[in-house]
Amino acid sequence: MQIIVKNIAKDYGKRLNAVHAIKDISLEVKKGEFLGIMGPSGAGKSTLLNMISTNERPDHGQVIIDDIDMTQLHDRELARYRRNKMGFIYQSFELLDSLNVKENIILPLALNHANKKLIESRVKHLNYLLNIEKLSKRNVDDLSLGQRQLVSAARALINNPEILFADEPTGSLDSKSATILLNYMQVINQRENATILMATHDAFTASYCSRVVFIKDGTIFSEIVNSGEREDFFEQIINMQRTIGGGSYFNVSENN
Amino acid sequence: MYLKIIRRSLAKMHDSYLIYILSCSFAIGIFSILISLTNNKIMKHDVSMWRTSLMPIVFSLSLVFAVSAFIYMAYVGGFFIKQQRHEFLTFQKLGMSKITITIIGFLQTLVIQFLAWVLGIIEALIFQKFFGMLLLYLMHVRINFTAYLRVNSLITLLQIAGYAIVAFSLINAVRTYRIVRNNKPKQRKVNFWLRIPAGTLGIVLFVSALAVNISMFASFEDYGFNGYTDRIVIQIIYILFGFFFGTYLIYFGFLPVLLTILQKIKRLSYSGLNMFSFKYLKGRLKRNTSVLWFVTELSAMALMLLTVCYFGYQLIYDNYHSEYPFALTANSDTVDDVRDTIKNSKTKVKKEYHSKIKTTLVSTLDPSGHIYVQRPASFMSYSEYMRLPDKIRASNPYINPKQFMRIGFGNDETFGFSDHKVEWNVKGAKKITTRKNGSSFPYGGGMFAGSLMIVPDKYYKNLPTKVTDTFYGWYFKHGDKLSKEQVKQLDKHRYAYIVNVEAKSSLEDSTLTIKKYNQARMGENDYIQSGFVRQESAKRHLNQIVGFFIFMITIFSIALLIALGSVLTLRILLRDDHEWRQLRTLKKIGVSNREIRSIVLSENALTFVIPIVFAIMQAYALILLADNGARPLRNEFIMIVVSYVILYGIIGIITYLISWRSVKRRIN
């Protein structure tokens, strides 16, 4: 297992006002797996993803990645690990508005002091792949939401991460751009054997995953595994969404 | 609801508000103390100089202080309103009326100002006694200081507080209203291509001002300083103009262009966080250009003023020691009375000495160097001079038995003409030419009708004159213990006689006669010979003046340092929402705390180091102008700069620590 999540919990607020965002969740992710995290709004998807991606520290429990307990790492080691092994696509893009598009994309490589040649070749490759060559010199403020998301994705993928975390990566994209991005994520998952964890509430997006975990009220409600047929898997996801939202239970796969 | 919004705003920016409140309360406290000192009964009653000359100075300085503090409080108070721009606009979007938001801005300032004034007045009440005691201690006045604040003064102070609180709140209310009225911020985007010529012009102005400065300094060294010619005035105006505007243009154009060039060099910018930090720092620099410039110029001014003040202090002190290297002196007419007075007091005499002198007429060039003037001058033989206590001779240069040395009044020597060539035509004797110049008069300058010349014994013996005298001097262990009554008695012997000069076209025909002192019949050519000179009263006045100025300069310097430091600190602490977001984003994409801390450190360094470097350069260049080689100001300047940089550096370090603390709290 590449990622082992052991009994993690997270509360927001204090004492009487405390909100239990995540309640004792355990989870395992194999290397090269494409895991989807689904659930209604406020279920705790993003919180769970943030804790696994070490963006937030859990109140309890452990997050073990490649046999390293991330909750015990010092800030500097954690930053180094995140920079070398992880890529992030955020719902809110998290682009630096003082930098232009190209500078935003190459920042992770620059942080690693990569050589200029490698930086230029990687950025050229991603520009071509995500069709964002023309945006290269533009300011972030001048981009549409969809373009921002593609830039955010390019930044996440530029250093060939071993683990990619994506929080609603297609939320701001039109269907064409969403399909391009998802196909690319699937390619790096299959060819590069990269592990992907993706939080989404969109069934179509989730149908690209090999497994989907459903969260409700801070706990794992159920999970379904992709048997290989995307259309069937899509149906199963839709049914599970209905169930979580109060619909019928009978359409849920027996695997679950 | 209003209270909740105000409370949230206070809590959100509590670090910055705390710095502002403390700085304001310090200013208010000092102002209140200065005002209360002017009316203090003890000072008025027991310190004579306070009534006559120091009180009006304190009053004027407290007004200057009040105006400066008002500008500071109004200007810096605006930072907080600007900081809440997004919040106010959000309130407006949510349906809050412009007036309501303006009232929130007004009330927030009211609370902050109220706290600052309450703290300031409390500080004044608590520390008034301490400051008064400190002032008296520095002035060497050994009386007990009683803190005193009249009801009327307190009421006036409270009235000022009330008006100021309302005024500052209104100013910020107007600022708030302008934010919600305009809705969109004025985009003052300056084209990058405008910054290049502006920066180049800035460098040209600054460097040329420096060059003019150095050439002027060199010409002073070569030819001396002979008054203010038109050319010098124009050069000085150019230097001031070049430094003043050159610095602004460097901040406005050169530094952003430099950072842009660094950012374009891929080898540099593609390494680590440079790509972000160059742009981030450039953004911060552009936003704070005026503040940095303001701080630079004020720091330069402060450094120059401190150096000049310190120099003035040293000058007064040196002059004092030259003029009064003794405790009490008398001449042959008054010696018996003075000696009796000393015996009748409890004064312990440590040393008594005397010297014979001759007085005759000399003709010398006046300061313009064109006209010969005839005056009386005194002569002392080398042997007599060498018999004087070492302490008296300590400030004068060394001479051998064959050399002449002129001991002159003043500032000639202090201002760097100690190797000035002196030529004296002496009546009935050989012309004297010497480059030895001293400033320490044995028996004090007041005892000599003109300058004094120390001459070889043979020259002294052959000097033909009828006017001779013997001077007497005493040293005491702890100053003299003369009572007021005894001093009053001695005052009768203040003037011994008059030396009258009857000048003719030829020095040899001119005459010198001794007349009895009569104030009513004093003429233009009459020179008074003092009967005695007492050090104690001059010493008391000197101590009072020096102590007073040390007190005032210290207070003003600390206030200036706090004001400048807090402006820079607040500019660093108050970041825009998007600046905070950027730092948080860095953290999210895998930048460590240590690397983010390095950005905060660079920002601090940029904000604190650049102004002080430019300020030191400007101040040093201008100090050089006042420097005349013989009494260089460089040592004073270095000492002042080192102390200023240390204090300024401490503020910089504290700012860095506070800044990093708040960044860390927000990004983690």
mmCIF file of C-alpha atoms in Angstrom, chain A residues 38-216:
data_model
loop_
_atom_site.group_PDB
_atom_site.id
_atom_site.type_symbol
_atom_site.label_atom_id
_atom_site.label_comp_id
_atom_site.label_asym_id
_atom_site.label_seq_id
_atom_site.Cartn_x
_atom_site.Cartn_y
_atom_site.Cartn_z
ATOM 1 C CA MET A 38 -17.366 11.566 -3.400
ATOM 2 C CA GLY A 39 -20.105 12.846 -1.175
ATOM 3 C CA PRO A 40 -22.573 15.647 -0.799
ATOM 4 C CA SER A 41 -21.497 19.199 -0.028
ATOM 5 C CA GLY A 42 -20.094 19.504 3.493
ATOM 6 C CA ALA A 43 -19.523 15.757 3.776
ATOM 7 C CA GLY A 44 -15.779 16.259 4.390
ATOM 8 C CA LYS A 45 -14.308 15.332 0.971
ATOM 9 C CA SER A 46 -11.954 18.284 0.749
ATOM 10 C CA THR A 47 -10.980 17.987 4.426
ATOM 11 C CA LEU A 48 -10.105 14.327 3.958
ATOM 12 C CA LEU A 49 -8.116 15.096 0.805
ATOM 13 C CA ASN A 50 -6.330 17.958 2.520
ATOM 14 C CA MET A 51 -5.322 15.751 5.427
ATOM 15 C CA ILE A 52 -4.062 12.951 3.175
ATOM 16 C CA SER A 53 -2.184 15.483 1.062
ATOM 17 C CA THR A 54 -0.656 16.847 4.307
ATOM 18 C CA ASN A 55 -2.112 20.270 3.744
ATOM 19 C CA GLU A 56 -3.813 20.003 7.113
ATOM 20 C CA ARG A 57 -2.786 18.015 10.136
ATOM 21 C CA PRO A 58 -5.433 15.646 11.575
ATOM 22 C CA ASP A 59 -6.445 16.039 15.224
ATOM 23 C CA HIS A 60 -6.077 12.283 15.670
ATOM 24 C CA GLY A 61 -4.771 9.374 13.643
ATOM 25 C CA GLN A 62 -1.994 8.842 11.170
ATOM 26 C CA VAL A 63 -1.381 9.342 7.469
ATOM 27 C CA ILE A 64 1.347 6.988 6.270
ATOM 28 C CA ILE A 65 2.706 7.446 2.763
ATOM 29 C CA ASP A 66 5.496 5.199 1.478
ATOM 30 C CA ASP A 67 5.924 3.957 5.048
ATOM 31 C CA ILE A 68 6.522 7.472 6.346
ATOM 32 C CA ASP A 69 4.190 8.819 9.010
ATOM 33 C CA MET A 70 3.390 12.217 7.573
ATOM 34 C CA THR A 71 1.887 13.491 10.820
ATOM 35 C CA GLN A 72 5.297 13.163 12.490
ATOM 36 C CA LEU A 73 7.372 14.881 9.826
ATOM 37 C CA HIS A 74 9.012 18.229 10.456
ATOM 38 C CA ASP A 75 7.780 21.130 8.343
ATOM 39 C CA ARG A 76 10.908 21.243 6.202
ATOM 40 C CA GLU A 77 10.899 17.499 5.454
ATOM 41 C CA LEU A 78 7.200 17.599 4.772
ATOM 42 C CA ALA A 79 7.635 20.508 2.348
ATOM 43 C CA ARG A 80 10.432 18.650 0.554
ATOM 44 C CA TYR A 81 8.348 15.496 0.299
ATOM 45 C CA ARG A 82 5.323 17.374 -1.000
ATOM 46 C CA ARG A 83 7.398 19.241 -3.534
ATOM 47 C CA ASN A 84 9.177 16.145 -4.879
ATOM 48 C CA LYS A 85 6.447 13.535 -4.809
ATOM 49 C CA MET A 86 3.091 15.272 -4.875
ATOM 50 C CA GLY A 87 1.076 17.400 -7.223
ATOM 51 C CA PHE A 88 -2.025 19.406 -6.307
ATOM 52 C CA ILE A 89 -5.022 20.624 -8.287
ATOM 53 C CA TYR A 90 -7.215 22.785 -6.096
ATOM 54 C CA GLN A 91 -10.855 23.704 -6.430
ATOM 55 C CA SER A 92 -9.855 27.352 -5.914
ATOM 56 C CA PHE A 93 -6.877 26.986 -8.309
ATOM 57 C CA GLU A 94 -4.410 28.508 -5.831
ATOM 58 C CA LEU A 95 -2.500 30.352 -8.520
ATOM 59 C CA LEU A 96 -0.120 33.156 -7.656
ATOM 60 C CA ASP A 97 -1.508 36.286 -9.224
ATOM 61 C CA SER A 98 1.820 38.109 -9.149
ATOM 62 C CA LEU A 99 3.217 35.516 -11.578
ATOM 63 C CA ASN A 100 2.165 34.948 -15.178
ATOM 64 C CA VAL A 101 0.865 31.605 -16.481
ATOM 65 C CA LYS A 102 4.222 30.152 -17.447
ATOM 66 C CA GLU A 103 5.810 31.182 -14.156
ATOM 67 C CA ASN A 104 2.959 29.601 -12.212
ATOM 68 C CA ILE A 105 3.378 26.334 -14.101
ATOM 69 C CA ILE A 106 7.145 26.080 -13.677
ATOM 70 C CA LEU A 107 7.235 27.140 -10.026
ATOM 71 C CA PRO A 108 7.440 23.565 -8.577
ATOM 72 C CA LEU A 109 10.420 22.774 -10.812
ATOM 73 C CA ALA A 110 12.072 26.113 -10.001
ATOM 74 C CA LEU A 111 11.630 25.375 -6.311
ATOM 75 C CA ASN A 112 13.544 22.126 -6.882
ATOM 76 C CA HIS A 113 16.319 24.051 -8.649
ATOM 77 C CA ALA A 114 15.727 22.050 -11.846
ATOM 78 C CA ASN A 115 17.847 23.049 -14.815
ATOM 79 C CA LYS A 116 16.539 25.517 -17.369
ATOM 80 C CA LYS A 117 16.448 22.945 -20.204
ATOM 81 C CA LEU A 118 14.273 20.532 -18.267
ATOM 82 C CA ILE A 119 11.952 23.343 -17.199
ATOM 83 C CA GLU A 120 11.495 24.580 -20.767
ATOM 84 C CA SER A 121 10.912 21.085 -22.191
ATOM 85 C CA ARG A 122 8.372 20.156 -19.504
ATOM 86 C CA VAL A 123 6.424 23.358 -19.869
ATOM 87 C CA LYS A 124 6.390 22.984 -23.643
ATOM 88 C CA HIS A 125 5.055 19.427 -23.332
ATOM 89 C CA LEU A 126 2.268 20.386 -20.934
ATOM 90 C CA ASN A 127 1.308 23.482 -22.901
ATOM 91 C CA TYR A 128 0.863 21.305 -25.950
ATOM 92 C CA LEU A 129 -0.975 18.569 -24.099
ATOM 93 C CA LEU A 130 -3.466 20.868 -22.329
ATOM 94 C CA ASN A 131 -3.609 23.276 -25.249
ATOM 95 C CA ILE A 132 -2.587 26.304 -23.201
ATOM 96 C CA GLU A 133 0.388 27.488 -25.251
ATOM 97 C CA LYS A 134 -1.288 30.787 -26.087
ATOM 98 C CA LEU A 135 -1.848 31.597 -22.415
ATOM 99 C CA SER A 136 1.821 31.359 -21.525
ATOM 100 C CA LYS A 137 2.552 35.046 -21.051
ATOM 101 C CA ARG A 138 -0.834 36.140 -19.756
ATOM 102 C CA ASN A 139 -1.581 37.228 -16.219
ATOM 103 C CA VAL A 140 -3.667 34.932 -14.076
ATOM 104 C CA ASP A 141 -6.261 37.684 -13.595
ATOM 105 C CA ASP A 142 -6.939 37.725 -17.332
ATOM 106 C CA LEU A 143 -7.890 34.018 -17.522
ATOM 107 C CA SER A 144 -11.325 32.429 -17.423
ATOM 108 C CA LEU A 145 -12.058 30.021 -14.580
ATOM 109 C CA GLY A 146 -11.636 27.056 -16.911
ATOM 110 C CA GLN A 147 -8.261 28.323 -18.116
ATOM 111 C CA ARG A 148 -7.156 28.837 -14.540
ATOM 112 C CA GLN A 149 -8.015 25.251 -13.730
ATOM 113 C CA LEU A 150 -5.972 24.007 -16.689
ATOM 114 C CA VAL A 151 -3.010 26.127 -15.556
ATOM 115 C CA SER A 152 -3.421 24.744 -12.057
ATOM 116 C CA ALA A 153 -3.424 21.224 -13.488
ATOM 117 C CA ALA A 154 -0.326 21.935 -15.578
ATOM 118 C CA ARG A 155 1.464 23.156 -12.458
ATOM 119 C CA ALA A 156 0.459 20.015 -10.563
ATOM 120 C CA LEU A 157 1.704 17.741 -13.325
ATOM 121 C CA ILE A 158 4.929 19.514 -14.279
ATOM 122 C CA ASN A 159 7.208 17.534 -11.970
ATOM 123 C CA ASN A 160 5.666 14.134 -12.811
ATOM 124 C CA PRO A 161 4.281 13.608 -9.313
ATOM 125 C CA GLU A 162 4.061 10.124 -7.862
ATOM 126 C CA ILE A 163 0.826 11.107 -6.129
ATOM 127 C CA LEU A 164 -1.625 13.610 -7.575
ATOM 128 C CA PHE A 165 -4.281 15.197 -5.382
ATOM 129 C CA ALA A 166 -7.159 16.840 -7.193
ATOM 130 C CA ASP A 167 -9.974 18.694 -5.483
ATOM 131 C CA GLU A 168 -12.886 19.172 -7.892
ATOM 132 C CA PRO A 169 -10.482 19.472 -10.841
ATOM 133 C CA THR A 170 -13.234 19.719 -13.458
ATOM 134 C CA GLY A 171 -15.564 21.915 -11.447
ATOM 135 C CA SER A 172 -14.796 25.013 -13.489
ATOM 136 C CA LEU A 173 -14.152 23.372 -16.835
ATOM 137 C CA ASP A 174 -16.364 22.977 -19.876
ATOM 138 C CA SER A 175 -16.957 19.394 -20.931
ATOM 139 C CA LYS A 176 -14.282 19.422 -23.619
ATOM 140 C CA SER A 177 -11.571 20.766 -21.344
ATOM 141 C CA ALA A 178 -12.722 18.457 -18.552
ATOM 142 C CA THR A 179 -12.403 15.445 -20.833
ATOM 143 C CA ILE A 180 -8.907 16.507 -21.963
ATOM 144 C CA LEU A 181 -7.760 16.897 -18.366
ATOM 145 C CA LEU A 182 -9.330 13.638 -17.183
ATOM 146 C CA ASN A 183 -7.864 11.727 -20.105
ATOM 147 C CA TYR A 184 -4.470 13.106 -19.283
ATOM 148 C CA MET A 185 -4.861 12.186 -15.631
ATOM 149 C CA GLN A 186 -5.832 8.669 -16.715
ATOM 150 C CA VAL A 187 -2.772 8.517 -18.974
ATOM 151 C CA ILE A 188 -0.334 9.461 -16.213
ATOM 152 C CA ASN A 189 -2.149 7.076 -13.884
ATOM 153 C CA GLN A 190 -1.773 4.176 -16.291
ATOM 154 C CA ARG A 191 1.526 4.912 -18.009
ATOM 155 C CA GLU A 192 3.475 6.509 -15.169
ATOM 156 C CA ASN A 193 1.751 4.431 -12.509
ATOM 157 C CA ALA A 194 0.968 7.661 -10.617
ATOM 158 C CA THR A 195 -1.444 7.414 -7.707
ATOM 159 C CA ILE A 196 -4.345 9.846 -7.991
ATOM 160 C CA LEU A 197 -6.757 10.909 -5.269
ATOM 161 C CA MET A 198 -9.581 13.040 -6.542
ATOM 162 C CA ALA A 199 -12.447 14.656 -4.625
ATOM 163 C CA THR A 200 -15.450 15.346 -6.816
ATOM 164 C CA HIS A 201 -19.199 15.448 -6.741
ATOM 165 C CA ASP A 202 -19.487 14.881 -10.484
ATOM 166 C CA ALA A 203 -20.353 11.295 -11.433
ATOM 167 C CA PHE A 204 -18.870 11.612 -14.927
ATOM 168 C CA THR A 205 -15.544 12.761 -13.493
ATOM 169 C CA ALA A 206 -15.606 10.031 -10.855
ATOM 170 C CA SER A 207 -16.221 7.389 -13.551
ATOM 171 C CA TYR A 208 -12.545 7.775 -14.578
ATOM 172 C CA CYS A 209 -11.483 6.411 -11.180
ATOM 173 C CA SER A 210 -10.652 2.809 -10.399
ATOM 174 C CA ARG A 211 -12.382 3.068 -7.044
ATOM 175 C CA VAL A 212 -14.687 5.609 -5.434
ATOM 176 C CA VAL A 213 -15.128 6.156 -1.687
ATOM 177 C CA PHE A 214 -18.350 7.843 -0.573
ATOM 178 C CA ILE A 215 -18.257 10.119 2.442
ATOM 179 C CA LYS A 216 -21.236 11.276 4.432
#
